[in-house]
CSV table of C-alpha atoms in Angstrom, one decimal:
chain,number,residue,atom,x,y,z
A,19,UNK,CA,4.3,-30.0,27.4
A,20,UNK,CA,1.0,-28.3,28.0
A,21,UNK,CA,2.5,-24.9,28.1
A,22,UNK,CA,4.1,-25.7,24.7
A,23,UNK,CA,0.7,-26.8,23.4
A,24,UNK,CA,-0.9,-23.6,24.8
A,25,UNK,CA,1.7,-21.6,23.2
A,26,UNK,CA,1.0,-22.9,19.9
A,27,UNK,CA,-2.7,-22.5,20.3
A,28,UNK,CA,-2.3,-18.9,21.4
A,29,UNK,CA,-0.1,-18.4,18.4
A,30,UNK,CA,-2.9,-19.6,16.2
A,31,UNK,CA,-5.4,-17.2,17.8
A,32,UNK,CA,-2.9,-14.3,17.5
A,33,UNK,CA,-2.3,-15.1,13.7
A,34,UNK,CA,-6.0,-15.1,13.1
A,35,UNK,CA,-6.4,-11.8,14.7
A,36,UNK,CA,-3.8,-10.5,12.4
A,37,UNK,CA,-5.1,-12.1,9.3
A,38,UNK,CA,-8.6,-10.8,9.7
A,39,UNK,CA,-7.7,-7.1,10.6
A,40,UNK,CA,-8.4,-4.4,8.1
A,41,UNK,CA,-5.0,-2.8,8.6
A,42,UNK,CA,-3.4,-6.1,7.7
A,43,UNK,CA,-5.5,-6.5,4.6
A,44,UNK,CA,-5.1,-2.9,3.5
A,45,UNK,CA,-1.3,-3.1,3.7
A,46,UNK,CA,-1.1,-6.4,2.0
A,47,UNK,CA,-3.5,-5.2,-0.8
A,48,UNK,CA,-1.2,-2.0,-1.5
A,49,UNK,CA,1.9,-4.0,-1.2
A,50,UNK,CA,0.5,-6.5,-3.9
A,51,UNK,CA,-0.4,-3.6,-6.4
A,52,UNK,CA,3.0,-2.2,-5.9
A,53,UNK,CA,4.4,-5.8,-6.6
A,54,UNK,CA,2.5,-6.2,-9.6
A,55,UNK,CA,3.4,-2.7,-10.9
A,56,UNK,CA,7.1,-3.6,-10.2
A,57,UNK,CA,6.7,-6.9,-12.1
A,58,UNK,CA,5.0,-5.3,-15.2
A,59,UNK,CA,8.2,-2.8,-15.4
A,60,UNK,CA,11.0,-5.0,-14.4
A,61,UNK,CA,10.8,-7.1,-17.6
A,62,UNK,CA,12.6,-4.5,-19.8
A,63,UNK,CA,16.3,-3.8,-19.8
A,64,UNK,CA,17.2,-0.8,-21.8
A,65,UNK,CA,13.8,-1.0,-23.7
A,66,UNK,CA,14.3,-4.6,-24.6
A,67,UNK,CA,11.9,-7.1,-23.2
A,68,UNK,CA,13.1,-10.0,-21.6
A,69,UNK,CA,11.7,-13.4,-20.2
A,70,UNK,CA,10.2,-13.2,-16.8
A,71,UNK,CA,12.8,-15.5,-15.2
A,72,UNK,CA,12.7,-16.3,-11.6
A,73,UNK,CA,15.3,-14.0,-10.3
A,74,UNK,CA,13.5,-11.0,-11.8
A,75,UNK,CA,10.3,-12.0,-10.0
A,76,UNK,CA,12.3,-12.2,-6.7
A,77,UNK,CA,13.9,-8.9,-7.4
A,78,UNK,CA,10.5,-7.4,-7.7
A,79,UNK,CA,9.3,-9.0,-4.6
A,80,UNK,CA,12.0,-7.3,-2.5
A,81,UNK,CA,10.1,-4.2,-2.7
A,82,UNK,CA,7.0,-6.0,-1.1
A,83,UNK,CA,9.2,-7.7,1.3
A,84,UNK,CA,11.0,-4.6,2.6
A,85,UNK,CA,7.6,-2.5,2.5
A,86,UNK,CA,4.5,-4.6,3.5
A,87,UNK,CA,6.1,-7.2,5.5
A,88,UNK,CA,8.3,-5.2,7.6
A,89,UNK,CA,5.6,-2.8,8.3
A,90,UNK,CA,3.1,-5.5,9.3
A,91,UNK,CA,5.9,-6.9,11.5
A,92,UNK,CA,6.6,-3.6,13.3
A,93,UNK,CA,2.8,-2.8,13.7
A,94,UNK,CA,1.6,-6.3,14.8
A,95,UNK,CA,4.3,-6.9,17.2
A,96,UNK,CA,3.0,-4.0,19.3
A,97,UNK,CA,-0.7,-4.9,18.7
A,98,UNK,CA,0.0,-8.6,19.9
A,99,UNK,CA,2.1,-7.4,22.9
A,100,UNK,CA,-0.5,-5.1,24.0
A,101,UNK,CA,-3.6,-6.8,22.6
A,102,UNK,CA,-4.8,-7.8,26.2
A,103,UNK,CA,-4.5,-4.3,27.4
A,104,UNK,CA,-6.1,-2.8,24.5
A,105,UNK,CA,-9.1,-5.0,24.8
A,106,UNK,CA,-9.1,-4.2,28.5
A,107,UNK,CA,-8.8,-7.9,29.6
A,108,UNK,CA,-5.2,-7.8,30.6
A,109,UNK,CA,-6.0,-8.4,34.4
A,110,UNK,CA,-8.1,-11.5,33.3
A,111,UNK,CA,-5.1,-12.7,31.3
A,112,UNK,CA,-2.5,-11.9,34.2
A,113,UNK,CA,-4.5,-14.0,36.6
A,114,UNK,CA,-4.2,-17.2,34.6
A,115,UNK,CA,-1.9,-19.8,35.3
A,116,UNK,CA,0.0,-19.5,32.1
A,117,UNK,CA,3.8,-18.6,32.4
A,118,UNK,CA,5.2,-15.3,30.9
A,119,UNK,CA,7.5,-17.2,28.4
A,120,UNK,CA,4.3,-19.0,26.9
A,121,UNK,CA,2.6,-15.6,26.2
A,122,UNK,CA,5.8,-13.9,24.9
A,123,UNK,CA,6.9,-16.9,22.4
A,124,UNK,CA,3.2,-17.2,21.2
A,125,UNK,CA,3.6,-13.5,19.7
A,126,UNK,CA,6.8,-14.4,18.2
A,127,UNK,CA,5.6,-17.4,16.5
A,128,UNK,CA,2.3,-15.6,15.3
A,129,UNK,CA,4.7,-13.0,13.7
A,130,UNK,CA,6.7,-15.7,12.1
A,131,UNK,CA,3.6,-17.3,10.8
A,132,UNK,CA,2.4,-14.0,9.2
A,133,UNK,CA,5.8,-13.4,7.6
A,134,UNK,CA,5.8,-16.9,6.3
A,135,UNK,CA,2.3,-16.3,4.6
A,136,UNK,CA,3.3,-13.0,3.1
A,137,UNK,CA,6.4,-14.6,1.5
A,138,UNK,CA,4.1,-17.2,0.2
A,139,UNK,CA,2.3,-14.2,-1.5
A,140,UNK,CA,5.5,-13.2,-3.2
A,141,UNK,CA,6.0,-16.7,-4.4
A,142,UNK,CA,2.6,-17.3,-5.7
A,143,UNK,CA,2.4,-13.7,-7.4
A,144,UNK,CA,5.7,-14.3,-9.2
A,145,UNK,CA,4.4,-17.7,-10.5
A,146,UNK,CA,1.1,-16.4,-11.4
A,147,UNK,CA,2.8,-13.6,-13.4
A,148,UNK,CA,5.2,-16.0,-15.2
A,149,UNK,CA,2.3,-18.0,-16.2
A,150,UNK,CA,0.5,-14.9,-17.5
A,151,UNK,CA,3.5,-14.1,-19.6
A,152,UNK,CA,3.6,-17.7,-20.9
A,153,UNK,CA,6.7,-18.6,-19.1
A,154,UNK,CA,6.5,-22.0,-17.0
A,155,UNK,CA,10.0,-22.7,-15.9
A,156,UNK,CA,9.0,-21.6,-12.3
A,157,UNK,CA,12.2,-22.8,-10.5
A,158,UNK,CA,10.2,-23.6,-7.2
A,159,UNK,CA,13.6,-24.5,-5.4
A,160,UNK,CA,14.9,-21.0,-6.1
A,161,UNK,CA,11.8,-19.4,-4.7
A,162,UNK,CA,11.9,-21.6,-1.6
A,163,UNK,CA,15.7,-20.9,-1.1
A,164,UNK,CA,15.5,-17.1,-1.3
A,165,UNK,CA,12.4,-16.5,0.2
A,166,UNK,CA,11.9,-18.9,2.9
A,167,UNK,CA,15.6,-19.3,4.1
A,168,UNK,CA,17.7,-16.1,2.8
A,169,UNK,CA,15.0,-13.3,3.1
A,170,UNK,CA,13.2,-15.1,6.1
A,171,UNK,CA,16.4,-14.8,8.2
A,172,UNK,CA,16.5,-11.0,7.5
A,173,UNK,CA,12.7,-10.8,8.6
A,174,UNK,CA,13.2,-12.9,11.7
A,175,UNK,CA,15.9,-10.5,13.0
A,176,UNK,CA,13.5,-7.5,12.6
A,177,UNK,CA,10.8,-9.4,14.3
A,178,UNK,CA,12.9,-10.2,17.5
A,179,UNK,CA,13.8,-6.5,17.6
A,180,UNK,CA,10.2,-5.6,17.2
A,181,UNK,CA,9.1,-7.5,20.1
A,182,UNK,CA,11.8,-6.1,22.3
A,183,UNK,CA,11.0,-2.4,21.4
A,184,UNK,CA,7.1,-3.0,21.9
A,185,UNK,CA,7.7,-4.6,25.1
A,186,UNK,CA,9.7,-1.6,26.5
A,187,UNK,CA,7.3,0.9,25.0
A,188,UNK,CA,3.6,0.7,26.2
A,189,UNK,CA,2.3,2.5,23.2
A,190,UNK,CA,2.1,0.2,20.0
A,191,UNK,CA,2.2,3.1,17.7
A,192,UNK,CA,5.0,5.0,19.2
A,193,UNK,CA,6.8,1.7,19.0
A,194,UNK,CA,6.0,1.2,15.1
A,195,UNK,CA,7.5,4.9,15.0
A,196,UNK,CA,10.7,4.0,16.7
A,197,UNK,CA,11.0,0.8,14.6
A,198,UNK,CA,10.5,2.9,11.4
A,199,UNK,CA,13.1,5.3,12.5
A,200,UNK,CA,15.6,2.5,13.3
A,201,UNK,CA,15.0,0.7,10.1
A,202,UNK,CA,15.3,3.6,7.9
A,203,UNK,CA,18.2,5.4,9.7
A,204,UNK,CA,20.3,2.4,10.3
A,205,UNK,CA,22.1,2.7,6.9
A,206,UNK,CA,22.9,6.3,7.7
A,207,UNK,CA,24.9,5.7,10.6
A,208,UNK,CA,28.0,6.0,8.5
A,209,UNK,CA,27.5,9.7,8.4
A,210,UNK,CA,28.0,9.6,12.3
A,211,UNK,CA,31.1,7.6,11.9
A,212,UNK,CA,29.9,4.2,12.6
A,213,UNK,CA,30.9,2.2,9.5
A,214,UNK,CA,31.3,-1.3,10.7
A,215,UNK,CA,28.2,-3.5,9.8
A,216,UNK,CA,28.6,-5.4,13.2
A,217,UNK,CA,27.3,-2.2,15.0
A,218,UNK,CA,24.4,-1.6,12.5
A,219,UNK,CA,21.3,-3.7,13.4
A,220,UNK,CA,20.6,-6.4,10.7
A,221,UNK,CA,23.0,-4.8,8.4
A,222,UNK,CA,26.0,-6.7,6.8
A,223,UNK,CA,27.1,-8.2,3.3
A,224,UNK,CA,24.0,-9.1,1.0
A,225,UNK,CA,23.9,-11.7,-1.4
A,226,UNK,CA,23.2,-11.7,-5.2
A,227,UNK,CA,22.0,-14.5,-7.7
A,228,UNK,CA,22.9,-15.0,-11.4
A,229,UNK,CA,22.0,-17.9,-13.7
A,230,UNK,CA,25.6,-18.6,-14.2
A,231,UNK,CA,27.0,-18.9,-10.7
A,232,UNK,CA,23.9,-19.2,-8.5
A,233,UNK,CA,24.2,-17.5,-5.2
A,234,UNK,CA,28.0,-17.8,-5.1
A,235,UNK,CA,29.5,-17.6,-1.6
A,236,UNK,CA,26.8,-17.1,1.1
A,237,UNK,CA,29.1,-17.6,4.0
A,238,UNK,CA,29.6,-13.9,4.8
A,239,UNK,CA,25.8,-13.4,4.7
A,240,UNK,CA,24.8,-16.3,6.8
A,241,UNK,CA,27.6,-15.4,9.4
A,242,UNK,CA,26.0,-12.0,9.8
A,243,UNK,CA,22.5,-13.3,10.1
A,244,UNK,CA,23.4,-15.7,12.6
A,245,UNK,CA,25.3,-13.0,14.7
A,246,UNK,CA,22.1,-10.7,14.5
A,247,UNK,CA,19.8,-13.5,15.4
A,248,UNK,CA,21.7,-14.3,18.5
A,249,UNK,CA,21.5,-10.6,19.4
A,250,UNK,CA,17.8,-10.7,18.8
A,251,UNK,CA,17.5,-13.8,21.0
A,252,UNK,CA,19.5,-11.9,23.8
A,253,UNK,CA,16.8,-9.0,23.3
A,254,UNK,CA,14.0,-11.4,23.6
A,255,UNK,CA,15.3,-12.7,26.8
A,256,UNK,CA,15.5,-9.0,28.1
A,257,UNK,CA,11.9,-8.6,26.9
A,258,UNK,CA,11.1,-11.6,29.1
A,259,UNK,CA,12.4,-9.7,32.1
A,260,UNK,CA,10.4,-6.7,31.3
A,261,UNK,CA,7.2,-8.4,30.6
A,262,UNK,CA,4.5,-6.8,32.8
A,263,UNK,CA,2.3,-9.1,34.7
A,264,UNK,CA,-0.3,-7.6,37.1
A,265,UNK,CA,-0.3,-4.1,38.3
A,266,UNK,CA,3.3,-2.8,38.6
A,267,UNK,CA,4.2,-0.7,41.6
A,268,UNK,CA,7.9,0.0,41.3
A,269,UNK,CA,10.7,-0.3,38.6
A,270,UNK,CA,12.2,-3.4,40.2
């Protein structure tokens, strides 16, 4: 129980480290600007202005989610995993009685907190834009369902892979580069003959929303996300085995 409490407190410290860092602030500001530009342009269909309904706000928010949130996840997974060594206090941390799983899962929880905060930014920005346009049917339930359930599952899968890659690679910026290559290149595996989504990390059937039918059938999307989350948890277990404690003197 004490280790669980320590894990939560360490995740709070790591989250504050993320939230106060200038790279995070800069990425979020650029993402919000892109989001606002997208929202101002998304309201016209073939030159005809439409009401800023919630599904349009969420469609504009996907650009922010896929750009800013993913980049922050890829970057800060490495910064958190290697934070002690970057600050040159890794030997002090290694000498504590805290088990490895407490340190590892605190990084995962901090990333999840960051993702939830950024998803909240999309929700708040969309509602403020709707109010600015004089539209007050916010559909908060729709925001919560799509952002904090459907989109969050997708982001969680990337967070698990990021921790795995950054644990194996000792340079956080090289790990960031590898994650960018994986996320950008994954859809292009079809050109190499790999066409099934079960072999493309975090790929699978998507979802769509309409005011008439809602989300329709979400079962294929959820099955694929559960499949990739289980794969991510397996890689997280491998990350635990590769977690360096102390000064290594062999590969075993």
